[in-house]
Amino acid sequence: MRSYQLENLSQLRSHLGRRGALFEPRQAEDGGELHWLPMVDSAWPHEVEETPLLPLTSPKSFFFKEREQLFYFDGKQFVETLPDIEPQTLFGVRSCDLCAIAYLDQFFAADPYYQKRRQATLLVGIDCLHPCDGGFCRSVDAGPFVREASADLICHRQADGHWLLIASTEAGEEAVQGLELKAANEASLRQRDLRQKEVSEKFPDTSYLHAAIKRINNSDGGVAHTTWDALGLQCLTCSGCTNSCPTCSCFAIFEQTTDEGVARQRCWDSCYFEAFQREASGHNPSGEAGQRVKRYWEHKFSESYAATFGRYGCVGCGRCEKVCPGVIGVHSVTKRLATAS
Amino acid sequence: MSHPTTNTVVPSICPFCGVGCGMGIQVCDGKVVGVEPQLNHPVSQGKLCTKGWSTPYAVDPIDRITTPLIREGDSFRPASWDEACNTIVEAINAAQQEQGPDAVGVIACARATNEDCYAAQKFARAALHTNNIDHCARICHSPSVAGLRQTLGSGAMTNSISDIALADLLVIFGCDPTSNHTIIGGQIIAAKLAGAKLLVVDPRSTRLAQMADLHLQLRLGTNIALINGLLNIIFDNGWEAREFLDSRCENEAALRRKVEDYPPERVAEITGVPVDKLIAAAKMYSQAQRAMLTYGMGITQYISGTNNVIAISNLALVAGQIGRPGTGINPLRGQNNVQGACDMGALPNVFPGYQDVTDSALRQHFERAWKCALPAQKGLTSLGMTQATLDDSFRCMIIMGEDPVVTDPDQNHVQRALQALDMLVVIELVMTETAKLADVVLPAAAFSEKSGTFTNCERRVKHITAAISPPGEARSDWMILGELATRLGYNGMQWQSAEAVFDEMASLNPLYASMSYAKLIEKSGLQWPCDAAHPDGTPLLHSERFSRGKGRLIAVDHSEIDELPDEAYPLFLTTTRLHFHYGCGSMTRKSPLLERETPVGVLFIHPHDADRLNIRAQDPVRISSRRGTVETRAMLSDELPPGTVAMPYHFKEAPSNQLTNNAQDPVTKMPELKACAVRVEKIEVQEAMPG
């Protein structure tokens, strides 16, 4: 790991943009929402970063496509259709999303479609200096500052307005070759650690979240099925939470007739669909909406999954709360679980 | 393979229901690869339902029609636009020369843009010289338009969707917004969690009924009796809004006299709702600070549809629950642009802006604007056109993006009529059941492939732009109709852009008078009326006075359903919609996930009825009415009252409209889709298994 001083981010961004496509959170032309969009030639638009920039759409679709073809059968043979990906950079990824990508890296470790895209991608993280609306990364060990193993390059805006650049992987180190950078001193790294403590203290109280996690793990009396059923009644099966969740990775497989023959495709699935786990006989181990709500939150907060993945399945981005029409996003649910009898 | 990621995100509006949620269309290399909700959208605030999230499948290039098609025997052959248009024009000319201008007609589309719908009615009136123009509002909210125009002067949602958060009582009458208007349903749930009271009136024990403070589970088709009963209780207790009635309403005495005939005990007998619940509901609604009433097809799809709407209006006026934020009468519209299609005058009796075609001054105004003579008589409704075909007085129909074979009542009747036409033209995205009967099929551009405007159920007009190009030779409907008009010898439809269509429309439609694309974009949409007096639109109608002046109370009586159950057909059939599918399913059924969620056709039956008929979950069943028979699977549901079975109408494999009744509301010709009599039998396994 090496660290450097950096005058501004535009310099780094232009340099990385020369390696291949560079995507960053930016407002679309209508001036409204933030999206992951290709870099345009103007300067990095968020040089003076005051509000964290977290697009409502997570970056998982860069690796795990919403819909993709796996192979096709042309009448004689099966032909695999692996994506052919040029080197690309995701610039300005926040710590929560980087932790989610690290989580998906484990889930899709043996998935060639995911890995092909992932291995062609350089991840550049930016430390968040303020909590974002609904974000609670601090409470689930996913931020606010970028975890070293989760990004190739980490950018940290210092109090003096200059940037500290940390190259945390070999790929990151290689990517900044050619930039004339001065090494940063130890003091700036220590400053960063102190700053993280300061920023962490700015987050709102999430004691309800910890209480809910205890109950989900049955260490505090568990959760009554009537509570899950009441939450299930509010699930309108929109699939917004699972689509927006940066760690949700379930997919369905289907066939589609195309010009090439019969293609096997996969698409994002949602465990909130009644048919997600329905068996051919019609039997369904999660036929009730309450059972599905329970399963979803267990996947996010159960210690048994945490043991497998080294962390909770929730990275504290708060997107599920924003997209849920039925008021059963993470804050609403954990508040209910914390206080339910 | 192509570039791996999203190139751009184009702001748009969800193409399904009338809520009009904001949707960003993710485009990669000219293809729609995903959609995302818009956090700063005034209506949906970052949310979409499952149909919305599945939009990329709905407009997928797979199975799209990409060239004009002409029938050859039992199949179709690709044709040029030139040949297709000539074929259509020849048939129209022949039919009109022999039988007059009214031998042809147009069915517009509630999911096409305002520009498309304006073009459709202008095409009918100016190029075909007929008022035979209608669309599917006929079978969803025509009674709302007709009923509320009589009582208030304006047949649309009186308040804004955001008012849900302001109400302290929400009344959900004959609809399940959590299934069909999901984002509104979610806002109702949020309001309930925040402390608002919830009153649900529905024969079904819907999701909201299960959350409600009070659920009136009335018998099918007893809405007027119930409302008259509530009014009786309100007057009896002096709970009416005295000052509001005196200053803002007329004809109270006649209504009072009428509802005297509906004492609580009699109403309890007719509706099945106990007296104490009637009293509780009457008090709740009349005494609430701000009570917001929403209703759906459970009010309109009856032969008493218009009177049902009038009854709803009576209730709101007497309780003074209208004209203020957080109150109002709010019909939930079914299609993303059904409000707009009505506003555009895609109806047989009105020009754009609900201006009567029989009013000679108005007609002359349009004749001057359109530079042609216009027909003076009202035209035929959609079901009127099918009936006229069977009576040999109607010969040529152009259908834009609707699938009446699946969605209209009495399927066999509809099919016979469409087959009897000399020329059926269908403008479509995919080969629907109706398109399969066409003589000429024309390829249409989907919402993601064109510019224009949509008007949602709260009267908000929003602008959309094309995210990608249409596939093959597909075009926007207004372009297609403009081309046909020119070939028919009418030159008044040669617009160069969607904006030119909009500007012409706004110059003739008083409700849209001060709107322009620039202003719609700047203001993130505008709610009509938007005119010199209301340059920034009107989020709340009737705040000072009603559109017609005084609110009119009209005494209406309970009337029976046309076809009550009897010995031969002992069960009520009602039709419903599933959250996972939309209309005829031609868009939602392209999603593998939505298609997986339910079987292709289903009968919902109460466990008591199922038990009596020896039917278990998933059993094959045969449902018969006097008009047809359908075979499908049973699913047990205690959300229905015993004695009533339900079918969704989305599935061509098990079309509920084989069974439904074509009996119609005398005012609007709305068919009674919500109730008919059927017989249900289990299909024995030996019989069901081939061989």
mmCIF file of N, CA and C in Angstrom, chain A residues 21 23 28 30 32-38 56-57 62 65-67 83-85 88 117 232-240 243-244 252 254 256-258 267-270 273-276 278 321-327 336, chain B residues 1-9 11 26 33-41 45-50 53 56-57 60 62-63 178 182-183 185-187 189-190 193 207 210-211 579-580 590 592-594 596-599 618:
data_model
loop_
_atom_site.group_PDB
_atom_site.id
_atom_site.type_symbol
_atom_site.label_atom_id
_atom_site.label_comp_id
_atom_site.label_asym_id
_atom_site.label_seq_id
_atom_site.Cartn_x
_atom_site.Cartn_y
_atom_site.Cartn_z
ATOM 1 N N ALA A 21 -13.062 3.106 -20.471
ATOM 2 C CA ALA A 21 -14.290 3.775 -20.039
ATOM 3 C C ALA A 21 -14.237 4.062 -18.542
ATOM 4 N N PHE A 23 -16.760 5.379 -15.387
ATOM 5 C CA PHE A 23 -18.135 5.685 -14.975
ATOM 6 C C PHE A 23 -18.119 6.323 -13.602
ATOM 7 N N ALA A 28 -27.991 13.361 -14.512
ATOM 8 C CA ALA A 28 -28.341 13.321 -15.929
ATOM 9 C C ALA A 28 -28.647 14.746 -16.380
ATOM 10 N N ASP A 30 -31.220 16.249 -17.165
ATOM 11 C CA ASP A 30 -32.374 16.933 -16.586
ATOM 12 C C ASP A 30 -32.040 17.563 -15.238
ATOM 13 N N GLY A 32 -31.611 16.254 -12.378
ATOM 14 C CA GLY A 32 -32.234 15.667 -11.200
ATOM 15 C C GLY A 32 -31.413 14.583 -10.541
ATOM 16 N N GLU A 33 -31.680 13.376 -10.930
ATOM 17 C CA GLU A 33 -31.179 12.223 -10.203
ATOM 18 C C GLU A 33 -29.699 11.959 -10.489
ATOM 19 N N LEU A 34 -29.086 11.242 -9.548
ATOM 20 C CA LEU A 34 -27.718 10.771 -9.767
ATOM 21 C C LEU A 34 -27.762 9.393 -10.406
ATOM 22 N N HIS A 35 -26.927 9.204 -11.417
ATOM 23 C CA HIS A 35 -26.839 7.901 -12.061
ATOM 24 C C HIS A 35 -25.376 7.556 -12.257
ATOM 25 N N TRP A 36 -25.108 6.289 -12.512
ATOM 26 C CA TRP A 36 -23.764 5.892 -12.938
ATOM 27 C C TRP A 36 -23.655 6.164 -14.427
ATOM 28 N N LEU A 37 -22.918 7.194 -14.793
ATOM 29 C CA LEU A 37 -22.849 7.594 -16.200
ATOM 30 C C LEU A 37 -21.392 7.680 -16.646
ATOM 31 N N PRO A 38 -21.160 7.533 -17.939
ATOM 32 C CA PRO A 38 -19.794 7.648 -18.445
ATOM 33 C C PRO A 38 -19.265 9.071 -18.211
ATOM 34 N N LEU A 56 -29.214 6.164 -6.510
ATOM 35 C CA LEU A 56 -30.235 5.233 -6.026
ATOM 36 C C LEU A 56 -30.013 3.834 -6.603
ATOM 37 N N THR A 57 -29.416 3.771 -7.776
ATOM 38 C CA THR A 57 -29.093 2.478 -8.382
ATOM 39 C C THR A 57 -27.693 2.074 -7.935
ATOM 40 N N PHE A 62 -22.947 -3.357 -12.892
ATOM 41 C CA PHE A 62 -21.740 -3.365 -13.731
ATOM 42 C C PHE A 62 -21.161 -4.773 -13.844
ATOM 43 N N LYS A 65 -25.400 -8.444 -14.311
ATOM 44 C CA LYS A 65 -26.330 -7.715 -15.169
ATOM 45 C C LYS A 65 -27.778 -8.026 -14.807
ATOM 46 N N GLU A 66 -28.603 -7.044 -14.970
ATOM 47 C CA GLU A 66 -30.027 -7.240 -14.689
ATOM 48 C C GLU A 66 -30.594 -8.360 -15.559
ATOM 49 N N ARG A 67 -30.068 -8.453 -16.766
ATOM 50 C CA ARG A 67 -30.503 -9.531 -17.661
ATOM 51 C C ARG A 67 -29.329 -9.833 -18.570
ATOM 52 N N PRO A 83 -19.086 -12.358 -21.771
ATOM 53 C CA PRO A 83 -18.918 -10.971 -22.205
ATOM 54 C C PRO A 83 -17.452 -10.661 -22.489
ATOM 55 N N ASP A 84 -17.245 -9.776 -23.450
ATOM 56 C CA ASP A 84 -15.896 -9.357 -23.805
ATOM 57 C C ASP A 84 -15.753 -7.918 -23.310
ATOM 58 N N ILE A 85 -15.013 -7.741 -22.231
ATOM 59 C CA ILE A 85 -15.024 -6.456 -21.542
ATOM 60 C C ILE A 85 -13.666 -5.761 -21.650
ATOM 61 N N GLN A 88 -12.165 -0.972 -17.544
ATOM 62 C CA GLN A 88 -13.043 0.147 -17.184
ATOM 63 C C GLN A 88 -12.790 0.553 -15.739
ATOM 64 N N ARG A 117 -16.318 -9.392 -15.923
ATOM 65 C CA ARG A 117 -16.557 -7.945 -15.796
ATOM 66 C C ARG A 117 -15.780 -7.375 -14.617
ATOM 67 N N GLY A 232 -45.298 -8.615 6.455
ATOM 68 C CA GLY A 232 -45.569 -9.257 5.165
ATOM 69 C C GLY A 232 -46.783 -8.655 4.481
ATOM 70 N N LEU A 233 -47.783 -8.276 5.264
ATOM 71 C CA LEU A 233 -48.987 -7.666 4.689
ATOM 72 C C LEU A 233 -48.642 -6.356 3.980
ATOM 73 N N GLN A 234 -47.572 -5.724 4.427
ATOM 74 C CA GLN A 234 -47.157 -4.462 3.806
ATOM 75 C C GLN A 234 -46.262 -4.669 2.583
ATOM 76 N N CYS A 235 -45.833 -5.906 2.342
ATOM 77 C CA CYS A 235 -44.980 -6.136 1.169
ATOM 78 C C CYS A 235 -45.842 -6.169 -0.074
ATOM 79 N N LEU A 236 -45.635 -5.216 -0.975
ATOM 80 C CA LEU A 236 -46.447 -5.123 -2.183
ATOM 81 C C LEU A 236 -45.781 -5.850 -3.354
ATOM 82 N N THR A 237 -44.752 -6.642 -3.062
ATOM 83 C CA THR A 237 -44.065 -7.477 -4.059
ATOM 84 C C THR A 237 -43.558 -6.669 -5.248
ATOM 85 N N CYS A 238 -42.999 -5.513 -4.975
ATOM 86 C CA CYS A 238 -42.539 -4.693 -6.099
ATOM 87 C C CYS A 238 -41.156 -5.132 -6.585
ATOM 88 N N SER A 239 -40.377 -5.767 -5.704
ATOM 89 C CA SER A 239 -39.004 -6.191 -5.979
ATOM 90 C C SER A 239 -38.023 -5.016 -5.962
ATOM 91 N N GLY A 240 -38.468 -3.852 -5.557
ATOM 92 C CA GLY A 240 -37.583 -2.686 -5.520
ATOM 93 C C GLY A 240 -36.408 -2.857 -4.574
ATOM 94 N N ASN A 243 -33.896 -5.339 -6.062
ATOM 95 C CA ASN A 243 -33.240 -4.733 -7.227
ATOM 96 C C ASN A 243 -32.226 -3.679 -6.798
ATOM 97 N N SER A 244 -32.576 -2.923 -5.773
ATOM 98 C CA SER A 244 -31.726 -1.799 -5.368
ATOM 99 C C SER A 244 -30.638 -2.198 -4.392
ATOM 100 N N ALA A 252 -32.895 -15.605 -11.709
ATOM 101 C CA ALA A 252 -33.724 -16.657 -12.300
ATOM 102 C C ALA A 252 -33.165 -16.974 -13.674
ATOM 103 N N PHE A 254 -34.100 -18.400 -17.570
ATOM 104 C CA PHE A 254 -35.205 -18.644 -18.502
ATOM 105 C C PHE A 254 -34.674 -18.780 -19.925
ATOM 106 N N GLN A 256 -35.107 -18.024 -24.080
ATOM 107 C CA GLN A 256 -35.668 -17.029 -24.980
ATOM 108 C C GLN A 256 -35.251 -17.400 -26.401
ATOM 109 N N THR A 257 -36.219 -17.442 -27.312
ATOM 110 C CA THR A 257 -35.875 -17.720 -28.699
ATOM 111 C C THR A 257 -35.318 -16.449 -29.334
ATOM 112 N N THR A 258 -34.137 -16.547 -29.896
ATOM 113 C CA THR A 258 -33.518 -15.383 -30.545
ATOM 114 C C THR A 258 -33.142 -15.767 -31.972
ATOM 115 N N CYS A 267 -31.825 -13.414 -15.187
ATOM 116 C CA CYS A 267 -32.232 -12.064 -14.815
ATOM 117 C C CYS A 267 -32.291 -11.970 -13.302
ATOM 118 N N TRP A 268 -32.231 -10.746 -12.800
ATOM 119 C CA TRP A 268 -32.375 -10.538 -11.360
ATOM 120 C C TRP A 268 -33.711 -11.112 -10.905
ATOM 121 N N ASP A 269 -33.677 -11.816 -9.799
ATOM 122 C CA ASP A 269 -34.906 -12.356 -9.215
ATOM 123 C C ASP A 269 -35.119 -11.669 -7.874
ATOM 124 N N SER A 270 -36.238 -11.943 -7.257
ATOM 125 C CA SER A 270 -36.496 -11.381 -5.936
ATOM 126 C C SER A 270 -37.105 -12.442 -5.040
ATOM 127 N N PHE A 273 -40.945 -12.589 -4.267
ATOM 128 C CA PHE A 273 -41.983 -13.180 -5.126
ATOM 129 C C PHE A 273 -42.462 -14.499 -4.529
ATOM 130 N N GLU A 274 -43.750 -14.709 -4.578
ATOM 131 C CA GLU A 274 -44.330 -15.947 -4.023
ATOM 132 C C GLU A 274 -43.760 -17.166 -4.756
ATOM 133 N N ALA A 275 -43.536 -17.020 -6.049
ATOM 134 C CA ALA A 275 -43.073 -18.172 -6.836
ATOM 135 C C ALA A 275 -41.571 -18.405 -6.732
ATOM 136 N N PHE A 276 -40.864 -17.540 -6.019
ATOM 137 C CA PHE A 276 -39.405 -17.661 -5.940
ATOM 138 C C PHE A 276 -38.998 -19.047 -5.453
ATOM 139 N N ARG A 278 -41.429 -21.570 -4.872
ATOM 140 C CA ARG A 278 -42.506 -22.547 -5.080
ATOM 141 C C ARG A 278 -41.959 -23.760 -5.823
ATOM 142 N N GLU A 321 -35.056 1.392 2.010
ATOM 143 C CA GLU A 321 -36.048 2.272 2.636
ATOM 144 C C GLU A 321 -36.576 3.282 1.613
ATOM 145 N N LYS A 322 -35.691 3.763 0.756
ATOM 146 C CA LYS A 322 -36.098 4.794 -0.214
ATOM 147 C C LYS A 322 -37.023 4.241 -1.290
ATOM 148 N N VAL A 323 -36.789 3.001 -1.732
ATOM 149 C CA VAL A 323 -37.575 2.486 -2.866
ATOM 150 C C VAL A 323 -38.813 1.711 -2.439
ATOM 151 N N CYS A 324 -38.941 1.391 -1.151
ATOM 152 C CA CYS A 324 -40.050 0.525 -0.731
ATOM 153 C C CYS A 324 -41.354 1.309 -0.650
ATOM 154 N N PRO A 325 -42.370 0.920 -1.451
ATOM 155 C CA PRO A 325 -43.651 1.618 -1.352
ATOM 156 C C PRO A 325 -44.445 1.200 -0.115
ATOM 157 N N GLY A 326 -44.091 0.069 0.505
ATOM 158 C CA GLY A 326 -44.896 -0.474 1.598
ATOM 159 C C GLY A 326 -44.357 -0.164 2.981
ATOM 160 N N VAL A 327 -43.376 0.709 3.060
ATOM 161 C CA VAL A 327 -42.788 1.139 4.334
ATOM 162 C C VAL A 327 -42.211 -0.043 5.116
ATOM 163 N N ARG A 336 -39.519 -1.579 13.923
ATOM 164 C CA ARG A 336 -40.663 -2.415 14.347
ATOM 165 C C ARG A 336 -40.173 -3.630 15.129
ATOM 166 N N MET B 1 -18.794 -8.641 -27.718
ATOM 167 C CA MET B 1 -20.092 -8.140 -27.246
ATOM 168 C C MET B 1 -20.023 -6.627 -27.067
ATOM 169 N N SER B 2 -21.189 -6.047 -26.947
ATOM 170 C CA SER B 2 -21.278 -4.594 -26.919
ATOM 171 C C SER B 2 -20.751 -4.031 -25.611
ATOM 172 N N HIS B 3 -20.792 -2.731 -25.537
ATOM 173 C CA HIS B 3 -20.324 -2.017 -24.364
ATOM 174 C C HIS B 3 -21.035 -2.529 -23.109
ATOM 175 N N PRO B 4 -20.312 -2.685 -22.025
ATOM 176 C CA PRO B 4 -20.869 -3.433 -20.903
ATOM 177 C C PRO B 4 -21.865 -2.700 -20.033
ATOM 178 N N THR B 5 -21.945 -1.419 -20.126
ATOM 179 C CA THR B 5 -22.705 -0.730 -19.085
ATOM 180 C C THR B 5 -23.669 0.291 -19.648
ATOM 181 N N THR B 6 -24.336 0.921 -18.738
ATOM 182 C CA THR B 6 -25.319 1.930 -19.076
ATOM 183 C C THR B 6 -24.644 3.135 -19.711
ATOM 184 N N ASN B 7 -25.181 3.589 -20.813
ATOM 185 C CA ASN B 7 -24.667 4.813 -21.425
ATOM 186 C C ASN B 7 -25.376 6.038 -20.908
ATOM 187 N N THR B 8 -26.692 5.882 -20.709
ATOM 188 C CA THR B 8 -27.447 7.060 -20.317
ATOM 189 C C THR B 8 -28.741 6.638 -19.631
ATOM 190 N N VAL B 9 -29.325 7.567 -18.925
ATOM 191 C CA VAL B 9 -30.611 7.326 -18.265
ATOM 192 C C VAL B 9 -31.561 8.438 -18.694
ATOM 193 N N PRO B 11 -35.117 10.315 -18.419
ATOM 194 C CA PRO B 11 -36.296 10.419 -17.554
ATOM 195 C C PRO B 11 -37.581 10.186 -18.332
ATOM 196 N N GLN B 26 -32.872 3.184 -18.429
ATOM 197 C CA GLN B 26 -31.441 2.972 -18.624
ATOM 198 C C GLN B 26 -31.209 2.447 -20.038
ATOM 199 N N VAL B 33 -32.059 -1.404 -21.117
ATOM 200 C CA VAL B 33 -31.510 -2.525 -20.336
ATOM 201 C C VAL B 33 -32.035 -2.558 -18.903
ATOM 202 N N GLY B 34 -32.684 -1.495 -18.483
ATOM 203 C CA GLY B 34 -33.214 -1.479 -17.128
ATOM 204 C C GLY B 34 -33.974 -0.190 -16.903
ATOM 205 N N VAL B 35 -34.649 -0.141 -15.771
ATOM 206 C CA VAL B 35 -35.292 1.116 -15.382
ATOM 207 C C VAL B 35 -34.951 1.381 -13.929
ATOM 208 N N GLU B 36 -35.086 2.621 -13.526
ATOM 209 C CA GLU B 36 -34.862 2.947 -12.127
ATOM 210 C C GLU B 36 -35.890 3.978 -11.686
ATOM 211 N N PRO B 37 -36.256 3.930 -10.403
ATOM 212 C CA PRO B 37 -37.214 4.922 -9.918
ATOM 213 C C PRO B 37 -36.562 6.293 -9.787
ATOM 214 N N GLN B 38 -37.361 7.338 -9.733
ATOM 215 C CA GLN B 38 -36.844 8.707 -9.613
ATOM 216 C C GLN B 38 -37.191 9.274 -8.239
ATOM 217 N N LEU B 39 -36.147 9.552 -7.472
ATOM 218 C CA LEU B 39 -36.351 10.029 -6.100
ATOM 219 C C LEU B 39 -37.087 11.357 -6.046
ATOM 220 N N ASN B 40 -36.817 12.241 -7.006
ATOM 221 C CA ASN B 40 -37.410 13.577 -6.906
ATOM 222 C C ASN B 40 -38.690 13.711 -7.719
ATOM 223 N N HIS B 41 -39.301 12.585 -8.082
ATOM 224 C CA HIS B 41 -40.564 12.666 -8.816
ATOM 225 C C HIS B 41 -41.691 13.051 -7.857
ATOM 226 N N GLN B 45 -41.786 9.501 -5.840
ATOM 227 C CA GLN B 45 -40.735 9.699 -4.848
ATOM 228 C C GLN B 45 -39.812 8.489 -4.647
ATOM 229 N N GLY B 46 -39.325 7.957 -5.760
ATOM 230 C CA GLY B 46 -38.328 6.894 -5.650
ATOM 231 C C GLY B 46 -38.893 5.487 -5.639
ATOM 232 N N LYS B 47 -40.176 5.351 -5.959
ATOM 233 C CA LYS B 47 -40.775 4.016 -5.898
ATOM 234 C C LYS B 47 -41.348 3.591 -7.241
ATOM 235 N N LEU B 48 -41.352 2.278 -7.471
ATOM 236 C CA LEU B 48 -42.009 1.674 -8.631
ATOM 237 C C LEU B 48 -42.664 0.386 -8.158
ATOM 238 N N CYS B 49 -43.690 -0.075 -8.879
ATOM 239 C CA CYS B 49 -44.266 -1.388 -8.560
ATOM 240 C C CYS B 49 -43.579 -2.441 -9.417
ATOM 241 N N THR B 50 -44.002 -3.691 -9.269
ATOM 242 C CA THR B 50 -43.294 -4.749 -9.998
ATOM 243 C C THR B 50 -43.511 -4.650 -11.504
ATOM 244 N N TRP B 53 -41.003 -2.026 -12.601
ATOM 245 C CA TRP B 53 -39.642 -2.573 -12.612
ATOM 246 C C TRP B 53 -39.436 -3.526 -13.795
ATOM 247 N N PRO B 56 -38.531 -3.105 -18.953
ATOM 248 C CA PRO B 56 -37.651 -3.469 -20.072
ATOM 249 C C PRO B 56 -38.173 -4.674 -20.872
ATOM 250 N N TYR B 57 -38.817 -5.628 -20.197
ATOM 251 C CA TYR B 57 -39.384 -6.773 -20.920
ATOM 252 C C TYR B 57 -40.579 -6.341 -21.762
ATOM 253 N N ASP B 60 -39.409 -4.952 -24.921
ATOM 254 C CA ASP B 60 -38.288 -5.698 -25.501
ATOM 255 C C ASP B 60 -38.488 -5.898 -27.002
ATOM 256 N N ILE B 62 -37.892 -8.441 -28.692
ATOM 257 C CA ILE B 62 -38.407 -9.789 -28.984
ATOM 258 C C ILE B 62 -39.918 -9.715 -29.215
ATOM 259 N N ASP B 63 -40.381 -10.324 -30.285
ATOM 260 C CA ASP B 63 -41.807 -10.421 -30.615
ATOM 261 C C ASP B 63 -42.444 -9.112 -31.067
ATOM 262 N N THR B 178 -53.383 -1.295 -3.579
ATOM 263 C CA THR B 178 -52.077 -1.928 -3.357
ATOM 264 C C THR B 178 -51.751 -2.907 -4.487
ATOM 265 N N THR B 182 -50.217 0.624 -7.164
ATOM 266 C CA THR B 182 -49.428 0.210 -6.007
ATOM 267 C C THR B 182 -48.767 1.367 -5.275
ATOM 268 N N ILE B 183 -48.323 2.357 -6.001
ATOM 269 C CA ILE B 183 -47.592 3.439 -5.330
ATOM 270 C C ILE B 183 -48.571 4.290 -4.521
ATOM 271 N N GLY B 185 -51.286 2.886 -3.274
ATOM 272 C CA GLY B 185 -51.554 1.933 -2.190
ATOM 273 C C GLY B 185 -50.517 2.059 -1.087
ATOM 274 N N GLY B 186 -49.268 2.176 -1.475
ATOM 275 C CA GLY B 186 -48.188 2.316 -0.494
ATOM 276 C C GLY B 186 -48.323 3.613 0.296
ATOM 277 N N GLN B 187 -48.735 4.684 -0.398
ATOM 278 C CA GLN B 187 -48.891 5.959 0.312
ATOM 279 C C GLN B 187 -50.051 5.894 1.296
ATOM 280 N N ILE B 189 -50.863 3.092 2.899
ATOM 281 C CA ILE B 189 -50.280 2.351 4.028
ATOM 282 C C ILE B 189 -49.438 3.286 4.897
ATOM 283 N N ALA B 190 -48.633 4.106 4.252
ATOM 284 C CA ALA B 190 -47.775 5.032 5.000
ATOM 285 C C ALA B 190 -48.622 5.992 5.833
ATOM 286 N N LEU B 193 -50.009 4.156 8.821
ATOM 287 C CA LEU B 193 -48.979 3.965 9.841
ATOM 288 C C LEU B 193 -48.695 5.272 10.589
ATOM 289 N N ARG B 207 -56.059 -6.408 0.956
ATOM 290 C CA ARG B 207 -54.944 -6.103 1.855
ATOM 291 C C ARG B 207 -55.278 -4.890 2.752
ATOM 292 N N GLN B 210 -57.750 -5.616 5.402
ATOM 293 C CA GLN B 210 -57.146 -6.298 6.551
ATOM 294 C C GLN B 210 -56.423 -5.321 7.483
ATOM 295 N N MET B 211 -56.010 -4.177 6.946
ATOM 296 C CA MET B 211 -55.332 -3.186 7.791
ATOM 297 C C MET B 211 -56.302 -2.139 8.331
ATOM 298 N N HIS B 579 -51.782 -7.947 -9.248
ATOM 299 C CA HIS B 579 -50.686 -6.985 -9.173
ATOM 300 C C HIS B 579 -49.646 -7.225 -10.276
ATOM 301 N N PHE B 580 -49.506 -8.475 -10.691
ATOM 302 C CA PHE B 580 -48.390 -8.843 -11.565
ATOM 303 C C PHE B 580 -48.662 -8.602 -13.042
ATOM 304 N N LYS B 590 -44.477 -10.655 -20.963
ATOM 305 C CA LYS B 590 -43.152 -10.891 -21.553
ATOM 306 C C LYS B 590 -42.072 -10.984 -20.471
ATOM 307 N N PRO B 592 -40.311 -12.884 -17.596
ATOM 308 C CA PRO B 592 -40.324 -14.261 -17.095
ATOM 309 C C PRO B 592 -40.710 -14.336 -15.617
ATOM 310 N N LEU B 593 -40.408 -13.311 -14.849
ATOM 311 C CA LEU B 593 -40.730 -13.352 -13.419
ATOM 312 C C LEU B 593 -42.220 -13.150 -13.172
ATOM 313 N N LEU B 594 -42.802 -12.186 -13.872
ATOM 314 C CA LEU B 594 -44.234 -11.950 -13.691
ATOM 315 C C LEU B 594 -45.028 -13.140 -14.220
ATOM 316 N N ARG B 596 -44.056 -16.168 -14.228
ATOM 317 C CA ARG B 596 -43.874 -17.288 -13.296
ATOM 318 C C ARG B 596 -44.797 -17.163 -12.076
ATOM 319 N N GLU B 597 -45.148 -15.930 -11.749
ATOM 320 C CA GLU B 597 -45.798 -15.684 -10.467
ATOM 321 C C GLU B 597 -47.183 -16.322 -10.352
ATOM 322 N N THR B 598 -47.942 -16.342 -11.434
ATOM 323 C CA THR B 598 -49.272 -16.943 -11.361
ATOM 324 C C THR B 598 -49.436 -17.910 -12.524
ATOM 325 N N PRO B 599 -50.366 -18.870 -12.374
ATOM 326 C CA PRO B 599 -50.658 -19.730 -13.532
ATOM 327 C C PRO B 599 -51.308 -18.904 -14.645
ATOM 328 N N GLN B 618 -55.556 -25.799 -6.835
ATOM 329 C CA GLN B 618 -54.895 -26.217 -8.080
ATOM 330 C C GLN B 618 -55.729 -27.169 -8.936
#
